[in-house]
CSV table of C-alpha atoms and ligand atoms in Angstrom, one decimal:
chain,number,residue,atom,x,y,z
A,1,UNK,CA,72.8,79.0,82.2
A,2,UNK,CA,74.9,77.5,85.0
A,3,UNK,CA,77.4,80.0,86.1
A,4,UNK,CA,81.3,79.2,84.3
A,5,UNK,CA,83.9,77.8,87.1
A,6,UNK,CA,86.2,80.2,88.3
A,7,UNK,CA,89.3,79.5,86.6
A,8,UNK,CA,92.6,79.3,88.4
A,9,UNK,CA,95.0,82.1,87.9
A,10,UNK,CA,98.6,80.9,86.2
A,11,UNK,CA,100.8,80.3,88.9
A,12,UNK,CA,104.1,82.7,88.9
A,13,UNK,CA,107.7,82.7,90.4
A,14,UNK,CA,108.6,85.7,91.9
A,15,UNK,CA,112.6,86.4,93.0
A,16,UNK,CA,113.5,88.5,95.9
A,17,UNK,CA,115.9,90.4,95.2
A,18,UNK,CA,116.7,90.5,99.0
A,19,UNK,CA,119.7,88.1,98.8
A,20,UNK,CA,121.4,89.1,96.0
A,21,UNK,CA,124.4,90.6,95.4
A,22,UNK,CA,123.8,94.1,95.6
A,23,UNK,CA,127.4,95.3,93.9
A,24,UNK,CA,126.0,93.7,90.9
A,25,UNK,CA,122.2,93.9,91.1
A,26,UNK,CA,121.8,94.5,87.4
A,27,UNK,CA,123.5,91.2,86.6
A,28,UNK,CA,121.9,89.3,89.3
A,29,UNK,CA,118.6,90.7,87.4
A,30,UNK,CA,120.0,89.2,84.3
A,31,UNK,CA,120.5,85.9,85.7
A,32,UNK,CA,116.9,86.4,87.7
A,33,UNK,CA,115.6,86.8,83.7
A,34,UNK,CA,117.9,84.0,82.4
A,35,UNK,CA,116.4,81.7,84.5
A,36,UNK,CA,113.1,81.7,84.0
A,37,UNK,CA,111.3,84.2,86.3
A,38,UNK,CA,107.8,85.9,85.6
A,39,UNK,CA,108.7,88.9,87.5
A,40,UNK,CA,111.2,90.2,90.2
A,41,UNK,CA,110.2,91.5,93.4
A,42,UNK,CA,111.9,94.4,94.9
A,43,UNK,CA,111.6,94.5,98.7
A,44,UNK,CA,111.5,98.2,99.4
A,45,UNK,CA,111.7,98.6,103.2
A,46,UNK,CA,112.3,102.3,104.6
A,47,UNK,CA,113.6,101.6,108.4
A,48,UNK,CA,110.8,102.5,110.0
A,49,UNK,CA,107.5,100.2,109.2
A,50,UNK,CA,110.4,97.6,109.5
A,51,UNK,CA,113.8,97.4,111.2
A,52,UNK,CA,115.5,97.5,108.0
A,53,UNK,CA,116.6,99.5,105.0
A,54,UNK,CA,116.8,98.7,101.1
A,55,UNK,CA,116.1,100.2,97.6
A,56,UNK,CA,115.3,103.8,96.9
A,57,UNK,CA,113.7,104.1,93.7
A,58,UNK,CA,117.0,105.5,91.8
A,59,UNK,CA,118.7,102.4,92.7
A,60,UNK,CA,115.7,100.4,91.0
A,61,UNK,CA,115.7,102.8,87.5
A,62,UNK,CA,119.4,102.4,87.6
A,63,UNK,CA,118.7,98.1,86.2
A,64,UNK,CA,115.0,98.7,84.8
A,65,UNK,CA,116.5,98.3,81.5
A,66,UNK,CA,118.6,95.4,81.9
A,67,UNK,CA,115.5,93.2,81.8
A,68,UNK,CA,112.1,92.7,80.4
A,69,UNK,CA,110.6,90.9,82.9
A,70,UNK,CA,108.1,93.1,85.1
A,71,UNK,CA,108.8,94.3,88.4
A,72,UNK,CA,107.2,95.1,91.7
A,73,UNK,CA,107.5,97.0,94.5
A,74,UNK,CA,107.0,95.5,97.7
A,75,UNK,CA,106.5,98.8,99.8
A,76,UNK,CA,107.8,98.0,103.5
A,77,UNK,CA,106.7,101.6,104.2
A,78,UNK,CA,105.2,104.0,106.5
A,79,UNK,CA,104.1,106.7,104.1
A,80,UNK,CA,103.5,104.7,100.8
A,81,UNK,CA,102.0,107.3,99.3
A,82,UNK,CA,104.8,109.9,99.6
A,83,UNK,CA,106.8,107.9,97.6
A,84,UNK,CA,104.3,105.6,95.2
A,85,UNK,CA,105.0,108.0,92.0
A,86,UNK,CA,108.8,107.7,92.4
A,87,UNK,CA,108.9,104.1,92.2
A,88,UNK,CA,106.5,104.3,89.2
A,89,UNK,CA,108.7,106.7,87.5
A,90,UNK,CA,111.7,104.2,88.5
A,91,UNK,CA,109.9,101.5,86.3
A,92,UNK,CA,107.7,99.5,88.9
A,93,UNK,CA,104.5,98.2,87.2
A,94,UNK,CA,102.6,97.2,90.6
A,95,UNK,CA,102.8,98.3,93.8
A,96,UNK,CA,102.5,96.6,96.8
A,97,UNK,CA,101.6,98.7,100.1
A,98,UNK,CA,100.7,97.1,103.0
A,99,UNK,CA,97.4,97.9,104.9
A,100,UNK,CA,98.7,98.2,108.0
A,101,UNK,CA,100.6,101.4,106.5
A,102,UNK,CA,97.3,103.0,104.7
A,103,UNK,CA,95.0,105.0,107.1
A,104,UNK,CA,92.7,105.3,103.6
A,105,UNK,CA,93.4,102.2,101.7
A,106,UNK,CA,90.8,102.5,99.7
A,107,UNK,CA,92.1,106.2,98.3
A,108,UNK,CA,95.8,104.7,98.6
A,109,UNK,CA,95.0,102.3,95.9
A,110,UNK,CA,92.9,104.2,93.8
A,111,UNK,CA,95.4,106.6,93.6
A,112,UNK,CA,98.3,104.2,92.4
A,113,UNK,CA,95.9,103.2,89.9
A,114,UNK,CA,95.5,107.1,88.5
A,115,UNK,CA,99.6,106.6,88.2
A,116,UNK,CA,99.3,104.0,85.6
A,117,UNK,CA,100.6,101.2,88.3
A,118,UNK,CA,98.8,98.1,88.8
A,119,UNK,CA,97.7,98.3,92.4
A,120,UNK,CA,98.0,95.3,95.3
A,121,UNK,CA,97.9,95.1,98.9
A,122,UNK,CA,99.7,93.0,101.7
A,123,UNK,CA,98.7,91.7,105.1
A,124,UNK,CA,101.0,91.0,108.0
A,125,UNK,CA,100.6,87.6,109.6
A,126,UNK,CA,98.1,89.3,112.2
A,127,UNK,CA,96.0,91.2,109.9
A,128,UNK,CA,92.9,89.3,109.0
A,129,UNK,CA,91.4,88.6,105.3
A,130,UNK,CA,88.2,90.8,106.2
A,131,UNK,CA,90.7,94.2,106.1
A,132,UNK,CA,90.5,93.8,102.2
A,133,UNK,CA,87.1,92.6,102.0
A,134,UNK,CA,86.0,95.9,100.4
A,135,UNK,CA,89.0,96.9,97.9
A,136,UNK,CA,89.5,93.4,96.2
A,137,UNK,CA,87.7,95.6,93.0
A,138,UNK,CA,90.3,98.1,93.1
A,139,UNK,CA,93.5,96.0,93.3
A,140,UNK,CA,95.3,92.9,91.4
A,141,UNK,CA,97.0,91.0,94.0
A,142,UNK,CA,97.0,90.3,97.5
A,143,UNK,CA,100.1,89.8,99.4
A,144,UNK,CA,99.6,87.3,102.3
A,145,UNK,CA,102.6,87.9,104.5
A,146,UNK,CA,104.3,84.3,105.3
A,147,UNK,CA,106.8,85.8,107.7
A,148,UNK,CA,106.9,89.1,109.6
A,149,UNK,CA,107.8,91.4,107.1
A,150,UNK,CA,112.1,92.7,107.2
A,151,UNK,CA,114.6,90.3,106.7
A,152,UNK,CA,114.8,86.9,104.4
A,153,UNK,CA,115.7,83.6,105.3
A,154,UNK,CA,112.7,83.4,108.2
A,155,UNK,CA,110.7,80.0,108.5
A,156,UNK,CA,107.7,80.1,106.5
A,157,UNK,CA,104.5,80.3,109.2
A,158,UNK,CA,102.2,77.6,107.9
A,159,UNK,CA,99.5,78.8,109.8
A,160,UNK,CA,98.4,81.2,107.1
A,161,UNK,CA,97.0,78.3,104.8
A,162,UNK,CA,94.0,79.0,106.3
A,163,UNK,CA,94.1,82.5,105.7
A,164,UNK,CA,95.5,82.2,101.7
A,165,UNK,CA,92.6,79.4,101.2
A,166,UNK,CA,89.8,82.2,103.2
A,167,UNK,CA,91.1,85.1,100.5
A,168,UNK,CA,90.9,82.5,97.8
A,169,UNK,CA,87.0,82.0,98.8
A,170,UNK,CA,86.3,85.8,98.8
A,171,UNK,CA,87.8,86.2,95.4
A,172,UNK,CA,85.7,83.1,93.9
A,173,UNK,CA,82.7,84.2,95.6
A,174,UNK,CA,83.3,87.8,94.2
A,175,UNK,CA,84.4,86.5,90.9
A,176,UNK,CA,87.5,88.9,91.4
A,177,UNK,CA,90.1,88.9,88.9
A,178,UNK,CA,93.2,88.6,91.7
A,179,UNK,CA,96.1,87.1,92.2
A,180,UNK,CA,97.3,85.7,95.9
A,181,UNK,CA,100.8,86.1,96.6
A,182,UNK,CA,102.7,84.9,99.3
A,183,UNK,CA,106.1,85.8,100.3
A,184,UNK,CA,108.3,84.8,103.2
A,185,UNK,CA,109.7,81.0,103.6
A,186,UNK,CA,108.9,79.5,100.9
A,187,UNK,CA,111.1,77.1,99.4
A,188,UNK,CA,110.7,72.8,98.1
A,189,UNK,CA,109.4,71.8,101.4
A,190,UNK,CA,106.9,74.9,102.0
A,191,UNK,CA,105.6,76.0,98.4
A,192,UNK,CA,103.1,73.2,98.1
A,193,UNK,CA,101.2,74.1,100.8
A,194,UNK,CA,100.5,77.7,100.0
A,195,UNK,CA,99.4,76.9,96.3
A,196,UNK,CA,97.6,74.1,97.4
A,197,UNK,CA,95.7,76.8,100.0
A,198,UNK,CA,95.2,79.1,96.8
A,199,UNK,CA,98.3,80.9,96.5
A,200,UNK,CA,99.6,81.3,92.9
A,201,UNK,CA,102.1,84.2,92.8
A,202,UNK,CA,105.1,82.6,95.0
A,203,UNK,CA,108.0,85.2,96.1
A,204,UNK,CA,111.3,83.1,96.8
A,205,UNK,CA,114.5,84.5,97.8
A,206,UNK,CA,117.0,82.5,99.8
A,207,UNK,CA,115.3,79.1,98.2
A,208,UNK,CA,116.5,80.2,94.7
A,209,UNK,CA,120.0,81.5,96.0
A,210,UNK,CA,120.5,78.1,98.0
A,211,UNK,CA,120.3,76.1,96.0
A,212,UNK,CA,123.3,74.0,94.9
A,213,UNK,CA,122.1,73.5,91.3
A,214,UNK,CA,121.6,77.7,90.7
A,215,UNK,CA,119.0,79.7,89.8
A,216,UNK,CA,117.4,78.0,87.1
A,217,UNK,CA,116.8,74.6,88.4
A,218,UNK,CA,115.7,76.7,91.4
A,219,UNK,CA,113.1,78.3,89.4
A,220,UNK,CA,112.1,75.3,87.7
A,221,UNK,CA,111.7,73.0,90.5
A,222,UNK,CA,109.4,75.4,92.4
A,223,UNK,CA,107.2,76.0,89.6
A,224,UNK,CA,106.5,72.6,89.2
A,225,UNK,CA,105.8,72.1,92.7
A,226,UNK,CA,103.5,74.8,92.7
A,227,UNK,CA,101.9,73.7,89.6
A,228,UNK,CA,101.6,69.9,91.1
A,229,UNK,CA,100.0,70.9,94.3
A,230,UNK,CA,97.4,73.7,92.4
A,231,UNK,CA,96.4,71.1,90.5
A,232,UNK,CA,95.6,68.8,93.5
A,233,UNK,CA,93.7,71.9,95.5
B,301,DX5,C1,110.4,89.9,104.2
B,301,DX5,C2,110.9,89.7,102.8
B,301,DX5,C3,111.2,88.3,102.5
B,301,DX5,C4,111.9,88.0,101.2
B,301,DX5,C5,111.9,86.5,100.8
B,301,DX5,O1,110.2,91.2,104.5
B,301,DX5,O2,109.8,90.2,101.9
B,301,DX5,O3,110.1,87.5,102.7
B,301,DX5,O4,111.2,88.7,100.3
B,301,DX5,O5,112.6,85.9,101.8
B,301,DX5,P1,112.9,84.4,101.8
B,301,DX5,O6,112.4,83.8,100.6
B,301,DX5,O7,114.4,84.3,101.9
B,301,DX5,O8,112.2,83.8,103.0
């Protein structure tokens, strides 16, 4: 029986939440819903892993139930698992840590599994593929960082195609069932290059805010330029 092709995974828009207006996040989560998102990507960064500070889990419980869409915690964090439960609790159905903030990784994730949170992992620009090599069976998504992680509105680093398409081989080859996100830069002129690498999970925040035609042309106009260029390889 010759083995089934591995079927591409549905590509998603993903808002950051980074750009918003944060005196009226649970609107702007509205709007985020309104037009057309799959899920919305919280940004949680503590200060210390980066030179920045955001969302506490309160503040993130405070609009869970404004919207349906899903949401996920991008944790930005030294100690992710001090504070994995709490954003759980707060309504977060994946988390994200980083590897470079998990000295066990493997436990880490197992461990926001046991919470009832669908486990993922990011990777800084200079952390190689081979870091998740041996935890793509306990997680759902990999993050590959396209910007150094703490502020939006950076330039996208193109130089991580190759490192999105490398993932996408592993997870084939392993017959994983895992997403590839990317986050950092991507807008019209950047998106079809990172699904075309293997990306399908696309985190956008100033692209959808900039644009002079709002959120929901935003949305849609990204989606089909992800779709396009996946469907190109
Ligand atoms: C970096 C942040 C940003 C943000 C999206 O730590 O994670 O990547 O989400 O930023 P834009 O889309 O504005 O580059």
């Amino acid at each position: 029986m010759p083995e089934q092709p591995f079927p591409p995974r549905p590509i998603e828009i993903a808002p950051s939440v980074l750009p918003a207006d944060f005196s009226r996040l649970g609107e702007e989560c509205e709007a985020l819903e309104a037009a057309g998102v799959d899920r919305i990507q919280w940004d949680v960064m503590d200060g210390r892993f980066v030179p920045n500070l955001t969302f506490g889990p309160d503040v993130i419980a405070s609009v869970r139930n404004r919207v349906e869409v899903p949401f996920e915690a991008h944790l930005m964090v030294l100690e992710p698992d001090e504070m994995a439960a709490r954003y759980v609790e707060a309504g977060c159905g994946m988390l994200i840590v980083h590897a470079e903030a998990c000295r066990h990784l493997h436990r880490t994730l197992g461990a926001i599994r046991e919470l009832g949170a669908s486990p993922a992992v990011a990777l800084n620009p200079s952390t190689p593929v081979s870091v998740v090599r041996h935890v793509l069976d306990l997680v759902d998504l990999v993050l590959v960082m396209t910007v150094n992680p703490g502020f939006g509105g950076q330039a996208y680093i193109s130089t991580m195609e190759p490192k999105i398409a490398e993932l996408r081989q592993l997870i084939v080859d392993g017959r994983y069932e895992v997403d590839i996100e990317v986050d950092g830069g991507i807008g019209s002129g950047t998106i079809a290059g990172a699904a075309s690498a293997g990306a399908n999970i696309l985190v956008a925040g100033s692209a959808l805010y900039r644009d002079p035609e709002g959120l929901a042309h935003a949305v849609t106009d990204l989606r089909a330029r992800a779709e396009a260029a996946a469907a190109t390889g």
